[in-house]
Coordinates of N, CA and C in Angstrom, one line a residue:
X348 N 1.1 -1.2 0.2 CA 0.0 -0.1 0.0 C 0.7 1.4 -0.3
X349 N 1.8 1.4 0.4 CA 3.1 2.0 0.6 C 2.1 3.7 1.2
X350 N 1.7 3.3 2.5 CA 0.8 4.4 2.9 C 1.9 4.7 4.7
X351 N 1.7 5.7 4.5 CA 2.7 6.6 6.2 C 1.5 6.1 7.1
X352 N 1.0 5.1 7.3 CA 0.4 5.2 8.4 C 0.6 5.3 9.8
X353 N 1.8 5.7 9.8 CA 2.4 5.9 11.3 C 2.4 6.9 11.6
X354 N 2.0 8.5 10.5 CA 2.2 9.2 10.2 C 0.4 10.2 10.6
X355 N -0.4 8.9 10.4 CA -2.2 9.4 10.2 C -2.6 9.2 11.4
X356 N -1.9 8.5 12.4 CA -2.5 8.4 14.2 C -1.9 9.6 15.0
X357 N -2.6 10.0 16.0 CA -1.7 10.9 16.5 C -2.1 10.1 18.3
X358 N -0.5 10.2 18.5 CA -0.2 9.7 19.6 C 0.1 10.8 20.6
X359 N -0.1 10.4 21.9 CA 0.0 11.4 22.9 C 0.9 10.8 24.3
X360 N 2.0 10.2 24.4 CA 2.7 10.0 25.4 C 4.3 10.9 25.2
X361 N 3.8 12.1 25.6 CA 5.1 13.1 25.4 C 5.2 13.9 26.8
X362 N 4.4 14.1 27.6 CA 4.4 14.6 28.7 C 4.4 13.5 29.9
X363 N 4.4 13.9 31.6 CA 4.1 13.3 32.4 C 3.0 13.1 32.5
X364 N 2.2 14.4 32.3 CA 0.6 14.8 32.3 C 0.1 14.0 30.9
X365 N 0.2 13.7 30.0 CA 0.2 13.0 28.5 C 0.0 11.6 28.8
X366 N 1.4 11.2 29.2 CA 1.1 9.9 29.8 C -0.1 8.9 30.8
X367 N -0.2 10.0 32.2 CA -1.3 9.5 32.8 C -2.4 9.2 31.7
X368 N -2.9 10.6 31.2 CA -3.9 10.5 30.3 C -3.7 9.2 29.2
X369 N -2.6 8.6 28.4 CA -2.7 7.7 27.7 C -2.9 6.4 28.8
X370 N -2.5 6.4 30.1 CA -2.9 5.4 30.7 C -4.2 5.0 31.4
X371 N -4.7 6.2 31.3 CA -6.4 6.1 31.5 C -7.4 5.5 30.5
X372 N -6.5 5.8 29.0 CA -7.4 5.6 27.8 C -7.6 4.0 27.7
X373 N -6.3 3.5 28.1 CA -5.8 2.2 27.6 C -6.5 1.4 28.9
X374 N -6.8 1.9 29.8 CA -7.9 1.1 31.2 C -8.9 1.5 30.4
X375 N -9.8 2.5 30.2 CA -11.2 2.7 29.6 C -11.2 1.3 28.2
X376 N -10.1 1.4 27.3 CA -10.3 0.2 26.5 C -10.3 -0.8 26.8
X377 N -9.1 -1.1 27.8 CA -9.2 -2.9 27.9 C -10.2 -3.2 28.8
X378 N -11.0 -2.3 30.0 CA -12.3 -2.6 30.7 C -13.2 -3.2 29.4
X379 N -13.3 -2.3 28.3 CA -14.5 -2.5 27.8 C -14.4 -4.0 26.6
X380 N -13.3 -4.1 26.3 CA -12.8 -5.2 25.4 C -13.1 -6.7 26.4
X381 N -12.5 -6.3 27.3 CA -12.7 -7.5 28.7 C -14.1 -7.5 29.0
X382 N -14.7 -6.5 29.1 CA -16.5 -6.9 29.5 C -17.1 -7.5 28.7
X383 N -16.8 -7.1 27.4 CA -17.6 -7.5 26.0 C -17.3 -9.4 26.0
X384 N -15.8 -9.3 26.0 CA -15.0 -10.4 25.0 C -14.7 -11.4 26.7
X385 N -14.5 -11.2 27.9 CA -14.1 -12.1 28.7 C -13.1 -11.3 29.3
X386 N -12.2 -11.6 30.4 CA -11.2 -11.0 31.0 C -9.8 -11.9 31.1
X387 N -9.9 -13.0 30.5 CA -8.9 -14.2 30.4 C -8.5 -13.9 29.0
X388 N -7.1 -13.7 28.7 CA -6.2 -13.0 27.6 C -6.1 -14.2 26.5
X389 N -5.8 -15.7 26.9 CA -6.2 -16.6 26.3 C -7.4 -17.1 25.5
X390 N -8.7 -16.7 26.2 CA -9.6 -16.6 25.6 C -10.2 -16.0 24.5
X391 N -9.9 -14.3 24.9 CA -10.0 -13.4 24.3 C -9.0 -12.6 23.4
X392 N -8.5 -13.2 22.6 CA -7.4 -12.8 21.3 C -7.4 -11.2 21.6
X393 N -8.7 -10.4 21.0 CA -7.9 -9.3 21.2 C -7.7 -8.8 22.6
X394 N -8.4 -8.9 23.4 CA -7.6 -8.1 25.2 C -6.2 -8.5 24.7
X395 N -5.7 -9.8 24.5 CA -4.4 -10.0 24.9 C -3.4 -8.8 23.5
X396 N -3.7 -8.8 22.9 CA -3.2 -8.5 21.2 C -3.3 -7.0 22.8
X397 N -4.6 -6.4 23.0 CA -4.3 -5.0 23.6 C -3.6 -5.1 25.0
X398 N -3.6 -5.9 25.6 CA -2.8 -5.9 26.7 C -1.2 -5.5 26.3
X399 N -0.9 -6.6 25.2 CA 0.5 -6.5 24.8 C 0.7 -5.3 24.4
X400 N 0.2 -4.1 24.1 CA -0.1 -3.3 23.4 C 0.4 -2.1 24.4
X401 N -0.6 -2.3 25.3 CA -0.6 -1.6 26.7 C 0.9 -1.5 27.2
X402 N 1.7 -2.8 27.4 CA 2.9 -2.7 28.0 C 3.7 -2.6 27.6
X403 N 3.7 -2.4 25.6 CA 4.6 -1.9 24.6 C 4.7 -0.6 25.7
X404 N 3.8 0.1 25.1 CA 3.5 1.5 25.7 C 3.6 2.2 26.8
X405 N 4.3 1.4 27.7 CA 4.9 1.1 29.0 C 3.4 1.8 30.2
X406 N 2.7 1.0 29.9 CA 1.3 1.2 30.5 C 1.6 0.4 32.0
X407 N 1.7 1.1 33.4 CA 2.1 0.1 34.4 C 1.0 -1.4 35.1
X408 N 1.4 -2.4 35.2 CA 0.5 -3.4 35.4 C -0.8 -3.0 36.0
X409 N -0.3 -2.5 37.0 CA -1.3 -1.8 38.1 C -3.0 -1.3 37.5
X410 N -2.3 -0.4 36.7 CA -3.5 0.1 35.5 C -4.4 -1.0 34.7
X411 N -3.3 -1.8 34.0 CA -4.3 -3.1 33.4 C -5.1 -4.5 34.8
X412 N -4.2 -4.6 35.6 CA -5.2 -5.2 36.7 C -5.8 -5.0 36.8
X413 N -6.4 -2.9 37.5 CA -7.3 -2.4 38.1 C -8.5 -2.9 36.6
X414 N -8.3 -2.4 35.4 CA -9.2 -2.3 34.7 C -9.8 -4.0 34.1
X415 N -9.0 -5.1 34.7 CA -9.6 -6.4 34.4 C -10.3 -6.8 35.8
X416 N -9.8 -6.2 36.9 CA -10.9 -6.0 37.5 C -12.3 -6.1 38.1
X417 N -12.4 -4.3 37.3 CA -13.7 -3.8 37.2 C -14.6 -4.6 36.2
X418 N -13.7 -5.2 35.3 CA -14.3 -5.8 34.3 C -15.3 -6.6 34.7
X419 N -14.3 -7.6 35.6 CA -14.6 -9.1 36.1 C -16.1 -8.9 37.3
X420 N -16.1 -8.1 37.5 CA -16.9 -7.7 38.9 C -18.6 -7.1 37.9
X421 N -19.6 -7.2 38.8 CA -20.9 -6.9 38.7 C -20.9 -5.1 38.3
X422 N -22.1 -5.1 37.2 CA -21.7 -3.4 37.3 C -20.7 -2.9 36.8
X423 N -20.5 -1.6 37.3 CA -19.3 -0.5 36.6 C -20.2 0.5 36.1
X424 N -18.9 1.2 35.0 CA -19.2 1.7 33.9 C -19.9 1.3 32.9
X425 N -20.6 1.7 31.9 CA -21.6 1.6 30.6 C -20.9 2.3 29.3
X426 N -19.4 1.9 29.0 CA -18.9 2.5 27.9 C -19.1 2.0 26.8
X427 N -19.7 3.0 25.7 CA -20.0 2.7 24.6 C -18.9 3.4 23.4
X428 N -18.7 3.2 22.2 CA -18.2 3.5 21.3 C -18.9 4.5 21.0
X429 N -18.1 5.4 20.5 CA -19.0 6.6 19.2 C -17.8 7.2 18.2
X430 N -18.0 7.1 17.7 CA -17.4 7.8 16.4 C -17.9 9.0 15.7
X431 N -16.8 10.2 15.6 CA -17.2 11.4 15.1 C -16.4 11.9 13.9
X432 N -16.7 12.8 12.8 CA -16.1 12.8 11.4 C -16.1 14.0 10.9
X433 N -15.4 14.6 10.4 CA -15.6 16.0 10.1 C -14.2 16.8 9.1
X434 N -14.4 18.1 8.8 CA -13.4 18.6 8.3 C -12.9 19.8 9.1
X435 N -11.2 19.3 9.0 CA -10.6 20.3 9.9 C -9.4 21.4 9.2
X436 N -8.8 22.0 9.6 CA -8.6 23.2 8.6 C -7.7 22.9 7.5
X437 N -8.0 23.2 6.5 CA -7.1 23.5 5.0 C -8.3 21.9 4.6
X438 N -9.2 22.1 4.8 CA -10.2 20.7 4.7 C -9.8 19.7 4.8
X439 N -9.2 19.2 5.6 CA -8.9 17.7 5.9 C -9.6 17.0 6.5
X440 N -9.6 15.7 6.5 CA -10.6 14.6 6.9 C -9.9 14.5 8.5
X441 N -11.1 14.8 8.9 CA -10.5 14.0 10.3 C -11.9 13.3 11.1
X442 N -11.0 11.7 11.7 CA -12.3 10.9 12.3 C -11.8 10.5 14.0
X443 N -12.9 10.8 14.7 CA -12.1 10.9 16.0 C -13.1 9.5 16.8
X444 N -12.5 8.9 17.2 CA -13.6 7.6 18.1 C -13.0 8.0 19.3
X445 N -14.2 7.9 20.3 CA -14.1 7.9 21.6 C -14.9 7.0 22.2
X446 N -14.9 6.5 23.6 CA -15.4 5.4 24.7 C -15.9 6.6 25.6
X447 N -17.5 6.3 25.5 CA -18.0 7.3 26.2 C -19.0 6.6 27.3
X448 N -19.2 7.2 28.4 CA -20.5 6.9 29.3 C -21.8 7.9 29.2
X449 N -21.2 8.9 28.7 CA -22.6 10.2 28.0 C -22.0 10.5 26.7
X450 N -22.8 9.8 25.8 CA -22.5 10.3 24.5 C -22.8 12.3 24.4
X451 N -24.2 12.5 24.9 CA -24.2 13.9 24.5 C -23.3 14.7 25.2
X452 N -23.0 14.8 25.9 CA -21.8 15.6 26.9 C -20.3 15.2 25.4
X453 N -20.4 13.9 24.6 CA -18.4 13.7 24.2 C -19.1 14.0 22.9
X454 N -20.2 14.6 22.7 CA -20.3 15.0 20.9 C -20.2 16.4 21.4
X455 N -20.8 17.4 22.6 CA -20.6 18.4 22.4 C -19.4 19.1 22.5
X456 N -18.6 18.2 23.6 CA -17.1 18.4 23.9 C -16.4 18.1 22.6
X457 N -16.6 17.3 21.2 CA -15.8 17.2 20.2 C -16.5 18.1 19.3
X458 N -17.7 18.7 19.1 CA -18.6 19.9 18.4 C -17.7 21.0 19.0
X459 N -17.4 21.2 20.0 CA -16.5 22.6 20.6 C -15.1 22.4 20.0
X460 N -14.2 22.1 20.0 CA -13.2 21.3 19.4 C -13.2 21.9 17.9
X461 N -14.1 21.3 17.2 CA -14.2 21.9 15.7 C -14.1 22.9 15.6
X462 N -15.6 23.4 16.4 CA -15.9 24.9 16.3 C -14.2 25.5 16.7
X463 N -14.0 25.7 17.7 CA -12.9 26.6 18.2 C -11.8 26.8 17.0
X464 N -12.0 25.9 16.5 CA -10.4 26.0 15.4 C -10.8 25.5 13.9
X465 N -12.0 26.5 13.6 CA -12.8 26.6 12.4 C -12.6 25.7 11.4
X466 N -12.9 24.9 11.9 CA -13.4 23.4 12.0 C -14.8 23.0 11.4
X467 N -15.4 22.3 11.1 CA -16.6 21.2 10.7 C -16.8 20.4 11.3
X468 N -17.6 20.0 12.2 CA -18.3 18.4 12.7 C -19.1 17.9 11.5
X469 N -19.5 16.5 10.6 CA -20.1 16.3 10.0 C -21.4 15.4 10.1
X470 N -21.6 14.9 9.5 CA -22.3 13.4 9.7 C -21.9 12.4 9.7
X471 N -22.4 11.1 10.3 CA -21.4 10.0 10.2 C -21.8 9.8 8.8
X472 N -20.3 8.5 8.2 CA -20.2 8.3 6.7 C -20.1 9.5 6.4
X473 N -19.6 11.1 6.8 CA -19.0 12.1 5.8 C -18.0 12.0 5.1
X474 N -16.6 11.3 5.9 CA -15.8 11.2 5.7 C -14.7 9.8 5.8
X475 N -15.4 8.7 6.4 CA -15.1 7.3 6.7 C -15.0 6.5 5.0
X476 N -15.9 7.4 4.1 CA -15.9 6.8 3.2 C -14.8 6.8 2.4
X477 N -14.0 7.7 2.9 CA -12.6 8.2 2.3 C -11.1 7.3 3.0
X478 N -11.6 6.5 3.9 CA -10.5 6.0 4.8 C -10.7 4.5 4.7
X479 N -9.7 3.7 4.7 CA -9.8 2.2 4.9 C -9.4 2.0 6.4
X480 N -10.6 0.7 7.0 CA -10.4 0.5 8.1 C -9.7 -0.7 8.0
X481 N -8.7 -1.1 8.9 CA -7.6 -1.8 8.4 C -7.3 -2.4 9.7
X482 N -6.7 -3.8 10.0 CA -5.9 -3.7 11.0 C -4.2 -4.0 10.4
X483 N -3.0 -3.2 11.1 CA -2.2 -3.6 10.7 C -1.2 -3.6 11.9
X484 N -0.3 -4.8 11.1 CA 0.7 -5.7 12.1 C 2.1 -5.4 11.0
X485 N 2.9 -4.7 11.9 CA 4.3 -5.4 11.5 C 5.2 -5.4 12.2
X486 N 6.4 -6.7 11.7 CA 7.2 -6.9 12.5 C 8.5 -7.1 11.2
X487 N 9.6 -7.5 11.9 CA 10.9 -7.2 11.7 C 11.1 -9.1 11.0
X488 N 11.7 -9.3 9.5 CA 11.2 -9.9 8.7 C 11.6 -9.4 7.5
X489 N 12.1 -10.8 6.3 CA 12.2 -10.6 5.2 C 11.2 -11.8 4.1
X490 N 10.5 -12.7 4.9 CA 10.2 -13.8 4.0 C 8.7 -13.6 4.4
X491 N 8.3 -12.8 3.3 CA 7.1 -12.7 3.3 C 6.0 -13.3 2.6
X492 N 6.5 -14.0 1.7 CA 6.0 -15.9 1.3 C 5.4 -16.2 2.5
X493 N 6.4 -16.4 3.6 CA 5.9 -17.7 4.8 C 5.1 -16.8 5.1
X494 N 5.1 -15.8 5.6 CA 3.6 -14.9 6.7 C 2.3 -14.8 5.4
X495 N 2.5 -14.8 4.3 CA 1.1 -14.7 3.5 C 0.6 -16.7 3.6
X496 N 1.4 -17.4 3.2 CA 1.1 -18.7 3.1 C 0.1 -19.2 5.0
X497 N 1.4 -18.8 6.1 CA 0.8 -18.9 7.1 C -0.7 -17.9 7.4
X498 N -0.5 -17.0 6.5 CA -2.1 -16.1 7.4 C -3.3 -16.6 6.1
X499 N -2.9 -17.2 5.3 CA -3.5 -18.1 4.4 C -4.3 -19.1 5.2
X500 N -2.9 -19.9 5.5 CA -3.8 -21.2 6.0 C -4.3 -20.7 7.6
X501 N -4.5 -19.8 8.2 CA -5.4 -19.4 8.9 C -6.5 -18.7 8.4
X502 N -6.9 -18.9 6.8 CA -8.0 -17.9 7.0 C -8.5 -16.8 6.6
X503 N -7.1 -15.7 7.3 CA -7.0 -14.8 7.3 C -7.6 -13.9 5.8
X504 N -8.2 -12.8 5.4 CA -8.6 -12.2 4.5 C -7.7 -11.1 4.4
X505 N -6.6 -11.4 4.1 CA -5.2 -10.2 3.7 C -5.7 -9.7 3.0
X506 N -5.5 -8.0 3.1 CA -5.3 -7.1 2.1 C -4.3 -6.5 1.4
X507 N -3.6 -6.9 1.8 CA -2.3 -6.3 1.5 C -1.1 -7.0 2.6
X508 N 0.1 -6.7 1.7 CA 1.7 -7.2 2.5 C 2.6 -6.7 2.3
X509 N 3.1 -6.1 3.1 CA 4.4 -5.2 2.6 C 5.5 -5.8 2.7
X510 N 7.2 -6.0 2.3 CA 8.2 -5.9 3.0 C 9.1 -5.1 2.1
X511 N 9.4 -4.1 3.3 CA 10.5 -3.2 3.0 C 11.0 -3.0 3.7
X512 N 12.5 -2.4 3.9 CA 13.9 -2.3 4.4 C 13.4 -3.4 6.0
X513 N 13.2 -4.6 5.9 CA 13.5 -5.3 6.4 C 12.2 -5.8 7.8
X514 N 11.5 -5.3 7.3 CA 9.9 -5.3 8.1 C 8.3 -5.5 7.2
X515 N 8.1 -6.2 7.6 CA 7.4 -6.7 6.9 C 5.6 -6.6 8.1
X516 N 4.9 -5.8 6.6 CA 3.5 -4.8 7.3 C 2.5 -5.9 6.6
X517 N 1.4 -6.4 7.3 CA 0.4 -7.1 7.2 C -0.9 -6.2 7.4
X518 N -1.7 -6.3 6.3 CA -3.4 -5.1 6.4 C -4.2 -6.2 6.2
X519 N -4.8 -6.2 7.3 CA -6.4 -7.2 6.8 C -7.6 -6.6 7.5
X520 N -8.8 -6.8 7.8 CA -9.8 -6.4 7.8 C -9.8 -6.3 9.5
X521 N -10.1 -5.1 10.2 CA -10.4 -5.3 11.8 C -11.0 -6.5 12.2
X522 N -12.1 -7.0 11.5 CA -12.2 -8.0 12.3 C -11.5 -9.7 12.2
X523 N -10.7 -9.2 11.3 CA -9.3 -10.9 11.4 C -7.9 -9.9 12.4
X524 N -8.2 -9.2 12.9 CA -7.4 -8.7 13.8 C -6.6 -10.0 14.9
X525 N -7.5 -10.6 15.5 CA -6.7 -11.4 16.5 C -5.9 -12.4 15.4
X526 N -7.0 -13.2 14.4 CA -6.8 -14.1 14.2 C -5.0 -13.6 13.3
X527 N -5.3 -12.7 12.5 CA -4.4 -12.2 12.1 C -2.9 -12.4 12.9
X528 N -3.2 -12.3 14.3 CA -1.7 -11.7 14.8 C -1.7 -13.1 15.8
X529 N -2.3 -14.2 15.8 CA -2.4 -15.4 16.6 C -1.5 -16.3 15.1
X530 N -1.9 -15.9 14.4 CA -1.0 -17.0 12.7 C -0.1 -16.4 12.8
X531 N 0.5 -15.6 12.6 CA 1.8 -14.5 13.2 C 2.6 -15.1 13.9
X532 N 2.4 -15.0 14.7 CA 3.0 -15.6 16.4 C 3.4 -17.4 16.1
X533 N 2.7 -17.8 15.6 CA 2.3 -19.1 15.3 C 3.4 -20.1 14.6
X534 N 3.4 -18.7 12.9 CA 4.2 -18.9 12.1 C 6.1 -18.9 12.5
X535 N 6.0 -17.1 13.3 CA 7.4 -16.5 13.6 C 7.3 -16.9 15.0
X536 N 7.0 -17.9 16.1 CA 7.4 -17.2 17.3 C 7.1 -16.3 17.9
X537 N 7.5 -16.1 19.1 CA 6.8 -14.5 19.7 C 7.7 -14.0 19.5
X538 N 6.8 -13.3 18.1 CA 7.2 -11.8 17.5 C 7.2 -10.6 18.0
X539 N 8.5 -9.7 18.2 CA 7.8 -8.1 18.2 C 7.0 -7.4 17.6
X540 N 6.0 -7.3 17.4 CA 5.4 -6.0 16.8 C 5.2 -4.8 16.8
X541 N 5.9 -4.3 15.9 CA 6.9 -2.8 15.7 C 5.0 -2.1 15.4
X542 N 4.4 -2.3 14.9 CA 3.0 -2.2 14.4 C 2.2 -3.0 15.2
X543 N 0.8 -2.5 15.8 CA 0.3 -3.7 16.1 C -1.4 -3.0 16.5
X544 N -1.7 -2.5 15.6 CA -3.1 -1.3 15.9 C -4.1 -1.8 14.6
X545 N -5.7 -1.4 15.1 CA -6.1 -1.2 13.9 C -6.9 0.2 13.9
X546 N -6.5 0.9 12.7 CA -6.4 2.0 12.1 C -7.8 2.6 11.0
X547 N -7.6 3.5 11.2 CA -8.1 4.3 9.9 C -7.1 5.1 8.7
X548 N -6.7 4.7 7.7 CA -5.7 4.7 6.7 C -6.5 6.0 5.8
X549 N -6.1 7.0 5.4 CA -6.8 8.1 4.4 C -6.4 7.6 3.1
X550 N -7.5 7.3 1.8 CA -6.9 6.9 0.7 C -6.5 7.7 -0.4
X551 N -6.0 9.0 0.4 CA -5.5 10.3 -0.3 C -5.0 11.1 0.6
X552 N -4.2 11.8 0.8 CA -3.4 12.6 1.2 C -4.1 14.1 1.0
X553 N -4.2 14.9 2.6 CA -4.7 16.3 1.8 C -3.2 17.0 2.5
X554 N -2.4 17.9 1.5 CA -1.4 18.7 2.0 C -2.1 20.0 2.5
X555 N -1.1 20.0 3.5 CA -1.5 21.4 4.5 C -0.7 22.2 4.5
X556 N -1.0 23.6 4.0 CA -0.7 24.7 4.0 C -0.2 25.6 5.2
X557 N 1.0 25.9 5.3 CA 1.9 26.2 6.6 C 0.5 27.1 7.3
X558 N 0.1 28.1 6.7 CA -1.0 28.8 7.6 C -1.8 27.9 8.2
X559 N -2.2 26.9 7.4 CA -3.2 25.9 8.7 C -2.8 25.0 9.5
X560 N -1.4 25.0 9.3 CA -0.6 23.9 10.3 C -0.8 24.5 12.2
X561 N -0.9 25.9 12.3 CA -0.7 26.1 13.9 C -2.6 25.6 14.3
X562 N -3.6 26.1 13.5 CA -4.9 25.8 13.8 C -5.0 24.0 13.6
X563 N -4.3 23.2 13.3 CA -4.8 22.0 13.0 C -3.7 21.6 14.0
X564 N -2.7 22.1 14.5 CA -2.3 21.2 15.3 C -2.9 21.6 16.9
X565 N -3.8 22.9 17.3 CA -4.8 23.1 17.6 C -5.8 22.6 18.0
X566 N -6.6 21.7 16.8 CA -7.5 21.0 16.9 C -6.9 19.3 17.4
X567 N -5.9 18.8 17.3 CA -5.5 18.1 17.9 C -5.4 18.0 19.3
X568 N -5.0 18.9 19.8 CA -4.6 18.7 21.0 C -5.5 18.7 21.8
X569 N -6.6 19.6 21.5 CA -8.1 19.9 22.2 C -8.5 18.4 22.1
X570 N -8.9 17.9 20.8 CA -9.3 16.8 21.2 C -8.8 15.6 21.6
X571 N -7.1 15.7 21.9 CA -6.7 14.8 22.9 C -6.5 15.2 24.1
X572 N -7.0 15.9 24.6 CA -7.5 16.5 26.0 C -8.8 16.3 26.1
X573 N -9.2 15.6 26.0 CA -10.5 15.3 26.4 C -10.3 13.4 26.4
X574 N -10.7 13.2 28.0 CA -10.9 12.3 28.2 C -11.5 10.8 27.5
X575 N -13.0 11.5 26.4 CA -13.6 10.1 26.1 C -13.0 10.3 25.0
X576 N -12.1 10.7 24.2 CA -11.3 10.5 23.2 C -10.4 9.6 23.0
X577 N -10.5 8.3 22.3 CA -9.3 7.2 22.0 C -8.2 7.6 21.2
X578 N -8.9 7.7 20.1 CA -7.9 7.8 18.9 C -8.5 9.0 17.7
X579 N -7.2 9.9 17.2 CA -8.2 10.7 16.2 C -7.1 10.5 14.8
X580 N -7.8 10.2 13.6 CA -7.2 10.0 12.4 C -7.1 11.1 11.6
X581 N -6.7 11.0 10.5 CA -6.7 12.7 9.7 C -6.2 12.0 8.7
X582 N -6.4 13.1 7.3 CA -5.6 13.1 6.3 C -4.5 13.8 5.8
X583 N -4.7 14.5 6.6 CA -3.4 15.5 6.7 C -1.9 15.5 6.0
X584 N -1.2 15.8 5.0 CA 0.2 16.1 4.8 C 0.6 17.1 5.2
X585 N 1.7 17.2 5.9 CA 2.4 18.0 6.6 C 3.9 18.5 5.7
X586 N 3.8 20.0 5.3 CA 5.1 20.2 4.6 C 6.2 19.8 5.2
X587 N 7.3 19.3 4.2 CA 8.7 18.9 4.6 C 9.4 19.9 5.3

């Protein structure tokens, strides 16, 4: 696919305060995943992958354990996924993924971020049709044929596979994420995934003018400050 997918998702682990927020977001996502699919990572493969990503991002064990303990209990928060779409500075496309226990509050908060940065929140589907929703797993290696064979044997509906600079990258439907991950680990051992995520990838990049960059960065900062926001995806291509 030849896409710079790592540049299309905004991460927040920069300052101590940001790291605390990342821990909170992982805790919420682990809770929801465990609540819906079970707290045993051996039986809930999506949870296993999520916990591995959390550990790689240096989320403390007590944060993970607390989320699992909450999920194993009765009651607790009732989070649900919410997705908002719109157009940012320079007419870039933006997708905001949230986990919320109050959709009305979350929508109001996200809309305010768009409004205050001269952006426009859209209706569901207004930009997502211009993105591909994919599971992406990348790991060191050079035998893409072996990887493809293992995935086909596991009946993974592979979208694409790349081998570049000693890194094999597999693209698959989000529904095949856990199956893809397990098939690769079965074939190559306990591989260390350099990329292990489900993302929205823009089908085309939108060049961003220098004048639009400050407002674009403000939009991302405001969205990432919201507790309910999990991920922000965009089509912006920044000047070199």
